Amino acid sequence: MVTQHKLRFALFGNIYQDKKSAAIQKVFSCLSKAGAELLVDKEYYEFLCNCQQFDVPAAQVFSGGDFEADFAISMGGDGTFLKTACRVGNRSIPILGINMGRLGFLADTAPNEIDDCIKALYNDDYAVESRAVIQVMFSDADEEMKPLSELSKQEGAFALNDVAILKRDSASMISIRASIDGEYLTTYQADGLIVSTPTGSTAYSLSNGGPIIVPGTGVMLMTAVAPHSLNIRPIVIPDKSVVTFDVESRSHSFLVAIDGRSEKLREGIRLTLRRAPYNIRVVKRSGKQYFSTLREKMMWGADQR
């Protein structure tokens, strides 16, 4: 292994299921052998220390966004990867996802590949994919437009996968008036609406009939959730567009889910979505291609007859 330079790794992980960290000792061992500097998210560090089956080495512990690193490692599934991306934010730190979950489009490094992957990082034998992010803003009659995170107490109003506008606690549908670059598009009568990046097109949007969009394509995708009209279909728009939504609900409130982080909002708040001014960087092993991953995860061609 080439070790001319010392790398710093920020480690994040799933804090709810022990099995999602089953390979953590292998990660610690590989990083130790490489002479890497290790930083561990405080919540994850405390979780590991409380699990007796894990031997946790001494490490620098950080909380919130108080860290700098050459790479971030996400131990878990795609949900953990999304949380890691939120914490990394605009730092341009490449993220390596070790898949301890099920599907793993983002976290696509298998536990048995950890050693080879760490070696590849030290030998510069890897690729970095740049993934678009959606920024969410809000405004109403009394306030100027500002980041949603100032209204809520979310970690951030940025989505690598998708933003979902959903009905909250009523069986009734919600009405979502959508405009693109100031031009009225339509009013969705539905259980909700998903706005996704190409990265998120294989997530919630796909389960609602949306198309798969190849990452790197400069678009956003809008997919209705259980629309009242069968004429409503997903629409793909340029990601330079600015999309606004005005929501009406019988309960006078609705939910906004930003990469799964949900927030209750009151009726009358206008949501504005646009492409964020930064991208998330995803580490890919050399030789791993998107279409082969897609084919494997979607089991295309796996005819069991």
Coordinates of C-alpha atoms in Angstrom, one line a residue, residues 26 50 52 127 135 160 175 193 197 200 208 222 253 296 298:
K26 CA -12.7 -4.2 9.8
N50 CA -22.4 1.2 24.3
Q52 CA -20.2 -4.4 24.0
A127 CA -13.4 7.9 -9.2
Q135 CA -32.2 23.5 -1.9
L160 CA -29.5 14.7 -2.3
S175 CA -53.9 20.6 -3.3
L193 CA -45.7 15.4 -4.7
T197 CA -32.7 14.7 -8.3
G200 CA -33.2 10.2 -6.0
N208 CA -44.7 6.0 -7.5
M222 CA -41.7 15.8 -10.3
S253 CA -51.1 21.9 7.5
E296 CA -27.7 -5.6 -10.3
M298 CA -33.0 -3.8 -10.1

